[in-house]
PDB file of C-alpha atoms and ligand atoms in Angstrom:
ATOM      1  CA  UNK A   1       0.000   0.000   0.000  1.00 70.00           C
ATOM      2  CA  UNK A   2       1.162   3.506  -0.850  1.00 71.00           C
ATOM      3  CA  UNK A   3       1.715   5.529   2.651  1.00 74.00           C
ATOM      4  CA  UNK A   4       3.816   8.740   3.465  1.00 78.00           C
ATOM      5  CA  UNK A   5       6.748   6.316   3.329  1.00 75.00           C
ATOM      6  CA  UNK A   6       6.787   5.247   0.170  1.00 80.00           C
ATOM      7  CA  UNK A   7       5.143   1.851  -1.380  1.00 85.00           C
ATOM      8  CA  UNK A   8       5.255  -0.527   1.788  1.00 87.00           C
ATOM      9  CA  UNK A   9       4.545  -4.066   1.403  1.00 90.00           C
ATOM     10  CA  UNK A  10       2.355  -6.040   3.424  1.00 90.00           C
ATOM     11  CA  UNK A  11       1.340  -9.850   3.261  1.00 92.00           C
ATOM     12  CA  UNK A  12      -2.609 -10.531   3.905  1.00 91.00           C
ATOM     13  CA  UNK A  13      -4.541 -13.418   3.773  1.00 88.00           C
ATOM     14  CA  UNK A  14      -5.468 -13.316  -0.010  1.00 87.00           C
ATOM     15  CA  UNK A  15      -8.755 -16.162   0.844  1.00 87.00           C
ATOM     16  CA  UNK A  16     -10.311 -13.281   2.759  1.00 91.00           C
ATOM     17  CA  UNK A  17      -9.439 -10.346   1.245  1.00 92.00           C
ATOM     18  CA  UNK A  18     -12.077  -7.785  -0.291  1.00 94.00           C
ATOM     19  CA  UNK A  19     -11.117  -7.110  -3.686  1.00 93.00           C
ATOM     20  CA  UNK A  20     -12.566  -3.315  -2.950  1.00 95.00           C
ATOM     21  CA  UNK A  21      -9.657  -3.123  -0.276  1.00 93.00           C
ATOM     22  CA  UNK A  22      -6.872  -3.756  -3.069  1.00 92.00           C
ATOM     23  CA  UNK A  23      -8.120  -0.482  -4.813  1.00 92.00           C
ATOM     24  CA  UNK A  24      -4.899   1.951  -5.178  1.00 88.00           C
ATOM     25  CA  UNK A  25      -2.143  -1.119  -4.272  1.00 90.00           C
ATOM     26  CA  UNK A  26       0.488  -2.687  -5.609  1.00 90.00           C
ATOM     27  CA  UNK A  27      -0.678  -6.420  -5.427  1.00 92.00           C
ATOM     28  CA  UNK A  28       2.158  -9.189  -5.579  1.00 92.00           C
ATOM     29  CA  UNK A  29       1.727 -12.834  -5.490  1.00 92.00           C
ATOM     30  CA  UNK A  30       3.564 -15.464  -4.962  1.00 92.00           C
ATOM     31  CA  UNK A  31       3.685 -16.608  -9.344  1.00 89.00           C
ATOM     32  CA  UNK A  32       5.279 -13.040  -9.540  1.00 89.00           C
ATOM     33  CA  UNK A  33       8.312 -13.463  -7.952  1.00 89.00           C
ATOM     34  CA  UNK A  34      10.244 -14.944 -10.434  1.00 82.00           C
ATOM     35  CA  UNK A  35       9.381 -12.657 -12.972  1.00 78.00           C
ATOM     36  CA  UNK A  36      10.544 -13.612 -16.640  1.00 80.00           C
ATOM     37  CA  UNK A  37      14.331 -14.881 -15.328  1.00 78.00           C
ATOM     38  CA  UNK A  38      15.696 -18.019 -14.978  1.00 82.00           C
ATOM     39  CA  UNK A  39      16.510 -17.824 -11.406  1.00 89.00           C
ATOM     40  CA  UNK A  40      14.093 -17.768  -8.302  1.00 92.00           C
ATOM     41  CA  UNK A  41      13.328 -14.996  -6.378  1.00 94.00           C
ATOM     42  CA  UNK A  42      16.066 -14.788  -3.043  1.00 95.00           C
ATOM     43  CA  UNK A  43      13.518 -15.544  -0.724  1.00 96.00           C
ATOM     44  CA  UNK A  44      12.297 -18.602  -3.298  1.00 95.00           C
ATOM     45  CA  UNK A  45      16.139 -19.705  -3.184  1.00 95.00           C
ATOM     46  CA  UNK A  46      16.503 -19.522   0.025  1.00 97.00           C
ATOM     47  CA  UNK A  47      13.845 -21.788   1.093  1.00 97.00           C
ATOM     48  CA  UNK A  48      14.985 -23.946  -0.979  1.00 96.00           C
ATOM     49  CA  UNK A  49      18.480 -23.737  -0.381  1.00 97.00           C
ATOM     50  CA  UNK A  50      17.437 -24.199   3.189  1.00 97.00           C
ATOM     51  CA  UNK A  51      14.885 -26.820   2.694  1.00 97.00           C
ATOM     52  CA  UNK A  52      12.297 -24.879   4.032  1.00 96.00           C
ATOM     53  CA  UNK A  53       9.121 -26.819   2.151  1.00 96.00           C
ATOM     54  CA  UNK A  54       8.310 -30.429   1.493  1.00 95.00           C
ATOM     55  CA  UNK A  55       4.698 -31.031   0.891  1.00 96.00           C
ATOM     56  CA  UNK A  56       4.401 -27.117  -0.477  1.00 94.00           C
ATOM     57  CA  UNK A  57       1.149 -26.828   0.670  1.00 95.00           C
ATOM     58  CA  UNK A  58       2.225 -23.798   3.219  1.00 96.00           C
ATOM     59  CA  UNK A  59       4.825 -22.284   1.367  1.00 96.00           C
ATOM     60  CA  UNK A  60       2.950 -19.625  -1.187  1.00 95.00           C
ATOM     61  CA  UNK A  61       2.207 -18.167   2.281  1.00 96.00           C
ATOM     62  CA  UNK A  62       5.771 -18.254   3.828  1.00 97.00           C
ATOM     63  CA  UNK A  63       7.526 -17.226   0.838  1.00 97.00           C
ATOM     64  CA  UNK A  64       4.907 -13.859   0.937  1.00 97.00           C
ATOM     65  CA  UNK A  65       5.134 -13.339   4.318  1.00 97.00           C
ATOM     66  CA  UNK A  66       8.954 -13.675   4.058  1.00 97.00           C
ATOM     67  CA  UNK A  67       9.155 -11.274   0.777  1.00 96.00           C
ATOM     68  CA  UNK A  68       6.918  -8.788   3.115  1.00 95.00           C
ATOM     69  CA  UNK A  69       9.234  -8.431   5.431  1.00 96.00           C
ATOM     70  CA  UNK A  70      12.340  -8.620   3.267  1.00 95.00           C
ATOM     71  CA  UNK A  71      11.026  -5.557   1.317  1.00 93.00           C
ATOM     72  CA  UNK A  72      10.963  -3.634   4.695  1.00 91.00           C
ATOM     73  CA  UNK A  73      13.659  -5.115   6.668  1.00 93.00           C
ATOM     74  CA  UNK A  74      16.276  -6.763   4.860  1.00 89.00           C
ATOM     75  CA  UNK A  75      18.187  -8.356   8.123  1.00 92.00           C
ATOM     76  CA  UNK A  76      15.144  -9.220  10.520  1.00 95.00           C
ATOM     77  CA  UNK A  77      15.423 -10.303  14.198  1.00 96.00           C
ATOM     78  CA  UNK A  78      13.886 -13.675  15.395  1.00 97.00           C
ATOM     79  CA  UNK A  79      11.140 -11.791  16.729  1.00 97.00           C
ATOM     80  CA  UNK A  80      10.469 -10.333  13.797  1.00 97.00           C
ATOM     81  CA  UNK A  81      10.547 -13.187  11.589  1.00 97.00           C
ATOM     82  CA  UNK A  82       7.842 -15.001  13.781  1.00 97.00           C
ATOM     83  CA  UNK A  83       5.972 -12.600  13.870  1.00 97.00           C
ATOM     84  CA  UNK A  84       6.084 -12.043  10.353  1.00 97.00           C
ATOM     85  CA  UNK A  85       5.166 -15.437   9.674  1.00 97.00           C
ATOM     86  CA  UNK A  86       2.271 -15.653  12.202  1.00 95.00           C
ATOM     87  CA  UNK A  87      -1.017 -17.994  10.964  1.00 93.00           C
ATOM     88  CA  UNK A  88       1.050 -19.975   8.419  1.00 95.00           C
ATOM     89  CA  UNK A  89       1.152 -23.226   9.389  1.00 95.00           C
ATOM     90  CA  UNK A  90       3.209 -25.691   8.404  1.00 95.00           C
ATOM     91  CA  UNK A  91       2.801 -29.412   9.155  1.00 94.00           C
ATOM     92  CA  UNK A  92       6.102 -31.219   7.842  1.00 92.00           C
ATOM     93  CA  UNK A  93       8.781 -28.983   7.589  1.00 89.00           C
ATOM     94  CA  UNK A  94       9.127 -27.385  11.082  1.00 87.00           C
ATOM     95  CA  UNK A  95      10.054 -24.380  11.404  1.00 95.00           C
ATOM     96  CA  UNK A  96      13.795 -23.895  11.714  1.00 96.00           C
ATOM     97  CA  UNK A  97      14.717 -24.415   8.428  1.00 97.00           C
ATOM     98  CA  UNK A  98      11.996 -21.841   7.706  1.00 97.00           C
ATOM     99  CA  UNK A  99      14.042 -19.510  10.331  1.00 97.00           C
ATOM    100  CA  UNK A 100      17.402 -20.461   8.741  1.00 97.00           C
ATOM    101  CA  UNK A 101      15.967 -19.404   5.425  1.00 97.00           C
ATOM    102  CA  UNK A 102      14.781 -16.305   7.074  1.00 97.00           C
ATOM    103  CA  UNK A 103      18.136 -15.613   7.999  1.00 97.00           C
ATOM    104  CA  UNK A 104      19.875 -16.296   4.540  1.00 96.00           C
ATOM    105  CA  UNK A 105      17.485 -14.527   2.176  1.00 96.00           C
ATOM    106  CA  UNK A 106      19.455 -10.868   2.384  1.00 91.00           C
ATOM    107  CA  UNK A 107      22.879 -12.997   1.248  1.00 94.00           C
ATOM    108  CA  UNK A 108      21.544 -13.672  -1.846  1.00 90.00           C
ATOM    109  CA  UNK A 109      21.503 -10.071  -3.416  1.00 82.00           C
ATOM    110  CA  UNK A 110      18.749  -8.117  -4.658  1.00 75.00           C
ATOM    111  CA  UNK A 111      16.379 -10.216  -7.064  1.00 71.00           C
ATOM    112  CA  UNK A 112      16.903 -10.063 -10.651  1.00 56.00           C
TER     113      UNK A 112
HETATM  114  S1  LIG B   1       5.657 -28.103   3.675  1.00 64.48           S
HETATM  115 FE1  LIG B   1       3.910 -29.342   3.981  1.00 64.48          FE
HETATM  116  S2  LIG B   1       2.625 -28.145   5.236  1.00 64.48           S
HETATM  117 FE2  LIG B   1       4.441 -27.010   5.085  1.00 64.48          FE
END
């Protein structure tokens, strides 16, 4: 959403969301990330990298909450990863290798 700062980027639950709310914002999902390049998206990489998915069921919604807070905080505390990734769940991978990944995404550069 566009605020006196600037564009700021937000994840939301995209199953509830009006569609009136989304008037005036910059909407991103999770297909867009890897644009038209070859390579993924750092915070794509890095969960894999740090195997941070199995099933995939939960991960559209980590890899969104995770590029959220990337685009405002490019080296995030463990507080504010969690609570960053608050209401995804995640039944098979656990979480530290989501953390790990967390961690990592800022050493892979600026995405393509
Ligand atoms: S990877 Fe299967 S639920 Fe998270």
């Amino acid at each position: 959403k566009l605020s006196s700062e600037g564009l700021v980027y937000e994840s939301v639950n995209a199953c509830i969301r009006f569609m009136g709310s989304l008037d005036g914002t910059h909407v991103v999902t999770v297909e867009h990330l890897r644009g038209n390049g070859e390579k993924l998206h750092p915070v794509q990489q890095a969960m894999v990298d740090f195997h941070g998915s199995q099933c995939g069921f939960c991960t559209p919604g980590f890899i969104m909450s995770l590029y959220a807070l990337w685009m405002r905080t490019p080296d995030p505390s463990n507080a504010a990863i969690e609570k960053a990734l608050q209401g995804n769940l995640c039944r098979c991978t656990g979480y530290e290798a989501i953390m790990r990944a967390a961690h990592a995404i800022s050493s892979y550069g600026k995405a393509a």
